[in-house]
Coordinates of C-alpha atoms and ligand atoms in Angstrom, one line a residue:
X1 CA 40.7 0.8 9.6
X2 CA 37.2 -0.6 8.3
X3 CA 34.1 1.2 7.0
X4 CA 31.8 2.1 10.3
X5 CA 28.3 3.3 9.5
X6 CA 27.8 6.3 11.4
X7 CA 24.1 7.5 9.9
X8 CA 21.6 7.0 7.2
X9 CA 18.9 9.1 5.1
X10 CA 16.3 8.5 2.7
X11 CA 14.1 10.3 0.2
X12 CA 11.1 8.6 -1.5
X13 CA 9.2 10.7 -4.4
X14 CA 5.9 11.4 -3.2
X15 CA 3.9 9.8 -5.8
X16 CA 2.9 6.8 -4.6
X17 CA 1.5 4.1 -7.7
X18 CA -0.6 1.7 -6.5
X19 CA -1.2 -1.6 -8.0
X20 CA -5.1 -0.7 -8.8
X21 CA -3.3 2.1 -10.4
X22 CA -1.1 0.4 -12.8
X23 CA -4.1 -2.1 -13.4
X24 CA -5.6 1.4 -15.5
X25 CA -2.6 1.6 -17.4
X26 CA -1.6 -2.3 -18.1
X27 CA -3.9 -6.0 -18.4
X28 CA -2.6 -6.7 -14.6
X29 CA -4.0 -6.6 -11.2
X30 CA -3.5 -6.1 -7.3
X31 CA -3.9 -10.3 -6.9
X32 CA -1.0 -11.3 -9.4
X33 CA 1.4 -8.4 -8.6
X34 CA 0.9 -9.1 -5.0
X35 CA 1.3 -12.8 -5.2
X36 CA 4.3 -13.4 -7.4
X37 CA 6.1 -10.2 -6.2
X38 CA 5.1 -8.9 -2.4
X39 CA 5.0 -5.4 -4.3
X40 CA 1.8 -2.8 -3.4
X41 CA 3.1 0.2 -4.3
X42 CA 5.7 2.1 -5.2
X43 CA 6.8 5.7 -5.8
X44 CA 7.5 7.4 -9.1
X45 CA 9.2 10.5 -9.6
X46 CA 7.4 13.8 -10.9
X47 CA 8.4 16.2 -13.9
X48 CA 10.9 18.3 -11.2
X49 CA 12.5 15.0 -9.5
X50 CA 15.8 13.8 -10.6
X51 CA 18.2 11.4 -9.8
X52 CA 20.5 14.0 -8.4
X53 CA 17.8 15.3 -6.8
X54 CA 16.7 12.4 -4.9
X55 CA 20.6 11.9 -3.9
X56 CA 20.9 15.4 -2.5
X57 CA 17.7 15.1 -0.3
X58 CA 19.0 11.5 1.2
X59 CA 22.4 12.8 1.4
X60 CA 21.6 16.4 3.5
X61 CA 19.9 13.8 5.8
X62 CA 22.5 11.6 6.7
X63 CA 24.9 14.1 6.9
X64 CA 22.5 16.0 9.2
X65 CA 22.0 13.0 11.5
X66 CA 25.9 12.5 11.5
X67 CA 26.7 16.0 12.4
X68 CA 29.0 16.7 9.9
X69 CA 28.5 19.7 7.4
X70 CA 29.1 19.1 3.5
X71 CA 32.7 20.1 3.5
X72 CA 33.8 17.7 5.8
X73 CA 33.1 14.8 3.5
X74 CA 36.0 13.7 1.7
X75 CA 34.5 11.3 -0.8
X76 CA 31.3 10.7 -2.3
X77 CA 30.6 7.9 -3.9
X78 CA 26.9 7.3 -6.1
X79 CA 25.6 3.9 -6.7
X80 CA 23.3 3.7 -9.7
X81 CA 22.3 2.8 -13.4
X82 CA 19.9 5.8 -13.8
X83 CA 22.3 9.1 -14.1
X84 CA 20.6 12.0 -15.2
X85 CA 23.3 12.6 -17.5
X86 CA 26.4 10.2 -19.1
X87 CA 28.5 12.9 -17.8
X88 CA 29.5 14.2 -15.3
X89 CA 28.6 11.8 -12.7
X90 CA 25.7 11.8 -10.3
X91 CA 28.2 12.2 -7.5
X92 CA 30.0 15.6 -9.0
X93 CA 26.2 16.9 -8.9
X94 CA 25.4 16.2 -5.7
X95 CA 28.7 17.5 -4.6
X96 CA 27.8 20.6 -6.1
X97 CA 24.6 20.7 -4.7
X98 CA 26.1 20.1 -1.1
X99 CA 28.6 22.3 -1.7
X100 CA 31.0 19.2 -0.3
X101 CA 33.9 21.5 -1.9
X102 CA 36.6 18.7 -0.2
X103 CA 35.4 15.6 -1.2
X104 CA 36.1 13.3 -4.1
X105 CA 33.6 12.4 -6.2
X106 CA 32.4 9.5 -8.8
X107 CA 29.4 7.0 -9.7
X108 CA 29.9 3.5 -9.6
X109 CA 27.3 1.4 -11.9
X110 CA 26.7 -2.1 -10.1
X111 CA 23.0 -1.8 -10.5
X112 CA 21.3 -3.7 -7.7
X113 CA 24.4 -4.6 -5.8
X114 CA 25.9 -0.9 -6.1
X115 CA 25.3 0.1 -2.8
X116 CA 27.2 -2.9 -1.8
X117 CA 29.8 -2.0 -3.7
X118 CA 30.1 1.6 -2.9
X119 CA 30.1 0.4 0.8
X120 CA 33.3 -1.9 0.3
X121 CA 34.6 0.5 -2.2
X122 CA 34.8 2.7 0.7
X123 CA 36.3 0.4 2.8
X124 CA 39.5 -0.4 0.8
X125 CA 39.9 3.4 0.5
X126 CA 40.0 3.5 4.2
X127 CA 42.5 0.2 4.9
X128 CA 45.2 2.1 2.4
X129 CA 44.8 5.2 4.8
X130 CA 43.3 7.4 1.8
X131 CA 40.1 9.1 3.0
X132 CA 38.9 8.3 6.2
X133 CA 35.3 9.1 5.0
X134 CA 33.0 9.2 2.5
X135 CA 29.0 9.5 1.8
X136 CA 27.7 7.1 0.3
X137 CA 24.5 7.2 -1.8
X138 CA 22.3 4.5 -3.8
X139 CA 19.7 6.2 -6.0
X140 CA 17.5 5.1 -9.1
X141 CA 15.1 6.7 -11.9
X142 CA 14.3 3.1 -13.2
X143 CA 10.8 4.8 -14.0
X144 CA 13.0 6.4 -16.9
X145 CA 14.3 3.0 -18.3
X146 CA 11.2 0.9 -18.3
X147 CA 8.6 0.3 -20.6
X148 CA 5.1 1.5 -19.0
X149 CA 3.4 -0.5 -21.9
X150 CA 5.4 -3.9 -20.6
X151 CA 3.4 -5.2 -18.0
X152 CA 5.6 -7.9 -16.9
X153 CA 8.3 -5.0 -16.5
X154 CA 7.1 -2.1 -15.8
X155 CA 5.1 -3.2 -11.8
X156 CA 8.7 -4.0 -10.7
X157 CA 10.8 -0.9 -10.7
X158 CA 10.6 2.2 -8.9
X159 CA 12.2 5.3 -7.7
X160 CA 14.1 6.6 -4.9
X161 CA 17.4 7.3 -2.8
X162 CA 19.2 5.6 0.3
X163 CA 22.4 7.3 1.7
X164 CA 24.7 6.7 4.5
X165 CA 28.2 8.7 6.1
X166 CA 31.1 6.0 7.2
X167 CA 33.7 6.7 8.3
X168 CA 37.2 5.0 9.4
X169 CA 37.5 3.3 12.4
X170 CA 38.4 0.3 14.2
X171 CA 35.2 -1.4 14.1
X172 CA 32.1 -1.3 11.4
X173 CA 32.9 -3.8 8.7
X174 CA 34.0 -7.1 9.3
X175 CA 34.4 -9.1 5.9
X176 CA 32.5 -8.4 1.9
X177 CA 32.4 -10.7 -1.2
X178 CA 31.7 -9.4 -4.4
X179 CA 31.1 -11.4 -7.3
X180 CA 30.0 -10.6 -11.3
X181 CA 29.1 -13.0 -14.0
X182 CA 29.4 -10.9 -17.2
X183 CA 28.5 -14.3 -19.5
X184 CA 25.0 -13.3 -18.1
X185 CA 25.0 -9.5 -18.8
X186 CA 22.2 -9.7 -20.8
X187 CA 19.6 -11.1 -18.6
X188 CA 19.2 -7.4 -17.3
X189 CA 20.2 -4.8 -19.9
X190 CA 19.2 -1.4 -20.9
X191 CA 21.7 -0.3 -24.2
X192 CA 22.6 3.1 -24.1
X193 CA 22.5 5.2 -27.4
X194 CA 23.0 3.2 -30.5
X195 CA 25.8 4.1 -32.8
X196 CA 25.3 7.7 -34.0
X197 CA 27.2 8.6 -37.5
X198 CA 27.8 9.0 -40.8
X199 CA 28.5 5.3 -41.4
X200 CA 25.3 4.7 -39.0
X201 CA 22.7 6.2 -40.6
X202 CA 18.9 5.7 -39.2
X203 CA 16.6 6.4 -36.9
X204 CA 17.5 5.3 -32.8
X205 CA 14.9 5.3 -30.5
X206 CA 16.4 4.6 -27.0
X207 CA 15.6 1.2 -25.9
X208 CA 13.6 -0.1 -22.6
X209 CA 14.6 -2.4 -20.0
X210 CA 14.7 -5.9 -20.8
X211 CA 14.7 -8.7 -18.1
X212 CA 14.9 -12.7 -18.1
X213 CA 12.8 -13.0 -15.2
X214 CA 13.1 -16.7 -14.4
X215 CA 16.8 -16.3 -14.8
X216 CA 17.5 -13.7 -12.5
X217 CA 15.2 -15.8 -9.9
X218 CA 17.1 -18.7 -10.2
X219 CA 20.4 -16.8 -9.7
X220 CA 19.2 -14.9 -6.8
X221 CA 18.1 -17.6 -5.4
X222 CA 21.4 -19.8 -5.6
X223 CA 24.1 -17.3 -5.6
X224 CA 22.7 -15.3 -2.6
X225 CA 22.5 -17.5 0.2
X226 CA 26.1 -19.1 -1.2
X227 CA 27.3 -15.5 -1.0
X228 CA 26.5 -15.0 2.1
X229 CA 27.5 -18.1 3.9
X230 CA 30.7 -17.8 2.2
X231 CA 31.4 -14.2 3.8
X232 CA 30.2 -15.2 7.4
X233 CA 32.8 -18.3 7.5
X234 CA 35.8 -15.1 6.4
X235 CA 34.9 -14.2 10.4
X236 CA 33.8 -17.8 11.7
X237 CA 29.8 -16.8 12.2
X238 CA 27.3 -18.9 10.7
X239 CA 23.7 -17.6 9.4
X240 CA 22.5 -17.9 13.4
X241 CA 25.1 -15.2 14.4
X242 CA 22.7 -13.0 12.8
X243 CA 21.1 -10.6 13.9
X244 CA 19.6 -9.0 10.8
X245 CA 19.8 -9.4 7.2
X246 CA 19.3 -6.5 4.6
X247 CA 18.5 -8.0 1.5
X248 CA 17.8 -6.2 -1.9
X249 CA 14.3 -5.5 -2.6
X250 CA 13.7 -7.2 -5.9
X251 CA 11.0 -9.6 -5.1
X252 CA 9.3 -11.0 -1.8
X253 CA 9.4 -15.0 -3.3
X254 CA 13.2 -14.5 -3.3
X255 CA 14.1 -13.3 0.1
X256 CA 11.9 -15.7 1.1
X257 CA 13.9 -18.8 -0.6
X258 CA 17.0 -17.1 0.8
X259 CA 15.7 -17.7 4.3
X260 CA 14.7 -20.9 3.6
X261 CA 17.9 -22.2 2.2
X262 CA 19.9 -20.1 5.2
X263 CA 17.3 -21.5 7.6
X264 CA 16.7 -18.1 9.3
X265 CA 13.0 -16.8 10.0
X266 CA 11.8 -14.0 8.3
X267 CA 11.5 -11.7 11.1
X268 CA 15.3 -11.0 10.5
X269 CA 14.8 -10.4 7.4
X270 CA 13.0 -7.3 7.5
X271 CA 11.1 -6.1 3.7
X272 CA 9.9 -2.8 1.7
X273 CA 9.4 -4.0 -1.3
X274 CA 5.7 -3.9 -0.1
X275 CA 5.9 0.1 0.0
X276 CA 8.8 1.0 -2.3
X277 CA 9.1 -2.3 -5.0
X278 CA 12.3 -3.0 -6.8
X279 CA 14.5 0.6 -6.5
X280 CA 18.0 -1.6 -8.0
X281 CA 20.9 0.5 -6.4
X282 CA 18.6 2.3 -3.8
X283 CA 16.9 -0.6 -2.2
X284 CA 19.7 -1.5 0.4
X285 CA 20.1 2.0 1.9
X286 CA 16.3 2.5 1.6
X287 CA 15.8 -0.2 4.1
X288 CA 18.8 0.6 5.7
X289 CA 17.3 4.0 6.4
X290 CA 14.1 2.6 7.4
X291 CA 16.1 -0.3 9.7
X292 CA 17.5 2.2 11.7
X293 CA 15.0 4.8 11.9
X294 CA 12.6 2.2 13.2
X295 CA 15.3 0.6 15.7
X296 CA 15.8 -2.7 14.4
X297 CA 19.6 -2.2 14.3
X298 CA 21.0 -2.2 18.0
X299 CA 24.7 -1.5 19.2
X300 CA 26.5 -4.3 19.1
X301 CA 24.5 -6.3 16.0
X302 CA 25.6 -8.3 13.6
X303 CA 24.4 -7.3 10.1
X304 CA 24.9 -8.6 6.5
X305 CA 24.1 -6.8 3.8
X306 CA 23.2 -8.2 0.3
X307 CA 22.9 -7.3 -3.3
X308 CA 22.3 -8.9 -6.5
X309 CA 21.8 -7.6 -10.1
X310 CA 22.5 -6.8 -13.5
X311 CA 25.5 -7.8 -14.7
X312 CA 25.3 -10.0 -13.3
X313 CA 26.5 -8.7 -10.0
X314 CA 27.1 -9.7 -6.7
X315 CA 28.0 -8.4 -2.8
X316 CA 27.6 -9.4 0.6
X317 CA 29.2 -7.1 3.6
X318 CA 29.3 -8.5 7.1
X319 CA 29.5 -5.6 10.2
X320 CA 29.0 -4.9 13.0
X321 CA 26.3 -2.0 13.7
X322 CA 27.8 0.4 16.1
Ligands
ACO1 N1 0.2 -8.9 -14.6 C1 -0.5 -10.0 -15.0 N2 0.0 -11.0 -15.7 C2 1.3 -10.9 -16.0 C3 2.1 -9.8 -15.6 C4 1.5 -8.8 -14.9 N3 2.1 -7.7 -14.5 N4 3.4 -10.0 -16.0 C5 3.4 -11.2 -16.7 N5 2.2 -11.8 -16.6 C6 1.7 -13.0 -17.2 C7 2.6 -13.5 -18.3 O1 2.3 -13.0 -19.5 C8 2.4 -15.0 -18.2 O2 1.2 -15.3 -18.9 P1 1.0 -16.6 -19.8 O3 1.2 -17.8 -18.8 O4 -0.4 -16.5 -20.3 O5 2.1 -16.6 -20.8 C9 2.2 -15.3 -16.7 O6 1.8 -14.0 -16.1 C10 3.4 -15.8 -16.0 O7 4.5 -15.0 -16.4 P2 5.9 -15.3 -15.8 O8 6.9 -14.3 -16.3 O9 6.2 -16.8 -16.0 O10 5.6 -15.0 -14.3 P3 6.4 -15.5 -13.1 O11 5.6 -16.2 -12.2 O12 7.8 -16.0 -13.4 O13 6.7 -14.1 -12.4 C11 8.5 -12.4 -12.1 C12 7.5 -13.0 -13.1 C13 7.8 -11.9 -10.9 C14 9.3 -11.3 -12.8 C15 9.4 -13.6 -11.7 O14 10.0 -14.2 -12.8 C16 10.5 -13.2 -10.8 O15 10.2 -13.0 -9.6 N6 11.7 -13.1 -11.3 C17 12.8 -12.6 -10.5 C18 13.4 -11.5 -11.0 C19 13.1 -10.2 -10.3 O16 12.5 -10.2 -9.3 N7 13.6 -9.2 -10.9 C20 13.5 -7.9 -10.4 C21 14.4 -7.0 -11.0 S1 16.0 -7.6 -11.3 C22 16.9 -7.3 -10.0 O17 16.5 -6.6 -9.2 C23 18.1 -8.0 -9.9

């Protein structure tokens, strides 16, 4: 029995920040953001908007468009690096929320490739005969984490929540790859609370997101398009068996290397970055959400799926949409 992704849902804060906007705020403008990124705008949470909170809206709408009321779920998996809290986990929250008073829940920290993660995470569940579903949810407050005085930081990242319900069956996914590279876990970092007693004395302010641009570029752009091929030849289909490809959203210059090096147009490489930016662990199911609400994903399609991110992290899934 494999993962099979039976809906999706979505839930975008309503501020929207333009890149005129964050032009009052930082020395940047629409031109550069635009050209090195493919990012407009992008929405920020407000005072009442949470992580959980953002994970409960997207999750009541997948399970809504799968039929399925909160107890039925019996796992719940939350991809992200933004909890609200260090414990419990986003996923308990949401549970309670949903009142999904049979399900399982825990987060899973991949950053950008969690959803990727989750999804395959899932899966194994599944092929051992454990649960035989699960929602899955990728949600981000990287507003929180970033600096909004770091201009080189601070246009990327954004908020929201992408969730879908799988369940067991005989078709869905066909193959995954996951990968991580820990000797480069600090070309993305945020640290967490500094050491806090008596033999640590001193003030602690909580630290910002840092990021090695150029590194993470060249990784994506190498380690992506490898992933991928490598997790296509598991099932014998090459990059033309495609039929779409649902990249994360970190930057437009990066998917567009990936189809270059894959030799596959654009048009199957659908993006949001435009309208949402960089969301990390929300950015698959996000356009996942938007894929299928716009009809992009037909019965019958062949779909890859792929993250990349802090860690640094890794995941490609292969399926096939039912
Ligand atoms: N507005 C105007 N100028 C800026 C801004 C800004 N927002 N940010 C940086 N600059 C300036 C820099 O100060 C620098 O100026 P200088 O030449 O006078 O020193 C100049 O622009 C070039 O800076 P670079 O950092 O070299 O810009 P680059 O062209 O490399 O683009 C970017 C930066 C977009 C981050 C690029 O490195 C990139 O695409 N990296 C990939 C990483 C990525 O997309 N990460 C997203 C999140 S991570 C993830 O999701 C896994």
């Amino acid at each position: 029995m494999r993962a099979k992704i039976i809906s999706t849902g979505s839930y975008l804060p309503k501020n929207i920040a333009t890149n005129d906007f964050l032009s009052t705020l930082v020395d940047t403008n629409d031109e550069w953001i635009t050209s090195r990124t493919g990012i407009k705008s992008r929405h920020l949470v407000s005072e009442e908007e949470t992580t959980a909170s953002m994970a409960y809206e997207a999750a009541k709408k997948a399970l809504s468009d799968a039929n399925l009321q909160p107890e039925d779920i019996e796992l719940i998996i939350v991809a992200t690096c933004t909890a609200d809290t260090l414990v419990p986990s986003t996923a308990c929250d949401v549970q309670g929320r949903l009142g999904a008073v049979n399900a399982t829940a825990f987060d899973l920290n991949a950053a950008c490739s969690g959803f990727v993660f989750a999804l395959t995470t899932a899966d194994a569940y599944f092929q051992s005969g454990m649960y035989k579903n699960a929602l899955i949810i990728g949600v981000e407050t990287l507003s929180r984490i970033v600096d909004w005085e770091d201009r080189s930081v601070c246009v990327l990242f954004a908020d929201g929540a992408g969730a879908a319900v799988v369940m067991a069956d005989e078709t869905g996914l066909m193959s995954a790859s996951l990968g991580s590279d820990g000797d480069k876990c600090h070309a993305i970092y945020v640290k967490s609370r500094e050491n806090n007693n008596p033999f640590c004395p001193g003030e602690k302010p909580m630290d910002h997101l840092y990021m090695d641009g150029a590194a993470v570029f060249k990784f994506a752009t190498k380690t992506v398009p490898k992933s991928i091929r490598e997790t296509l030849e598991k099932v014998n289909l090459t990059p033309d068996d495609v039929d779409l490809f649902l990249l994360h959203q970190a930057n437009m210059r990066i998917n567009q290397s990936i189809a270059k090096t894959l030799k596959v147009p654009m048009d199957k490489i659908p993006c949001n970055m435009d309208h949402c930016g960089n969301t990390s662990g929300a950015s698959i199911p996000l356009l996942l959400d938007e894929a299928n609400k716009k009809g992009l994903l037909k019965s019958g399609d062949t779909v890859v799926m792929s993250g990349f991110g802090a860690g640094l992290t890794w995941g490609t899934v292969v399926l096939k949409w039912a």
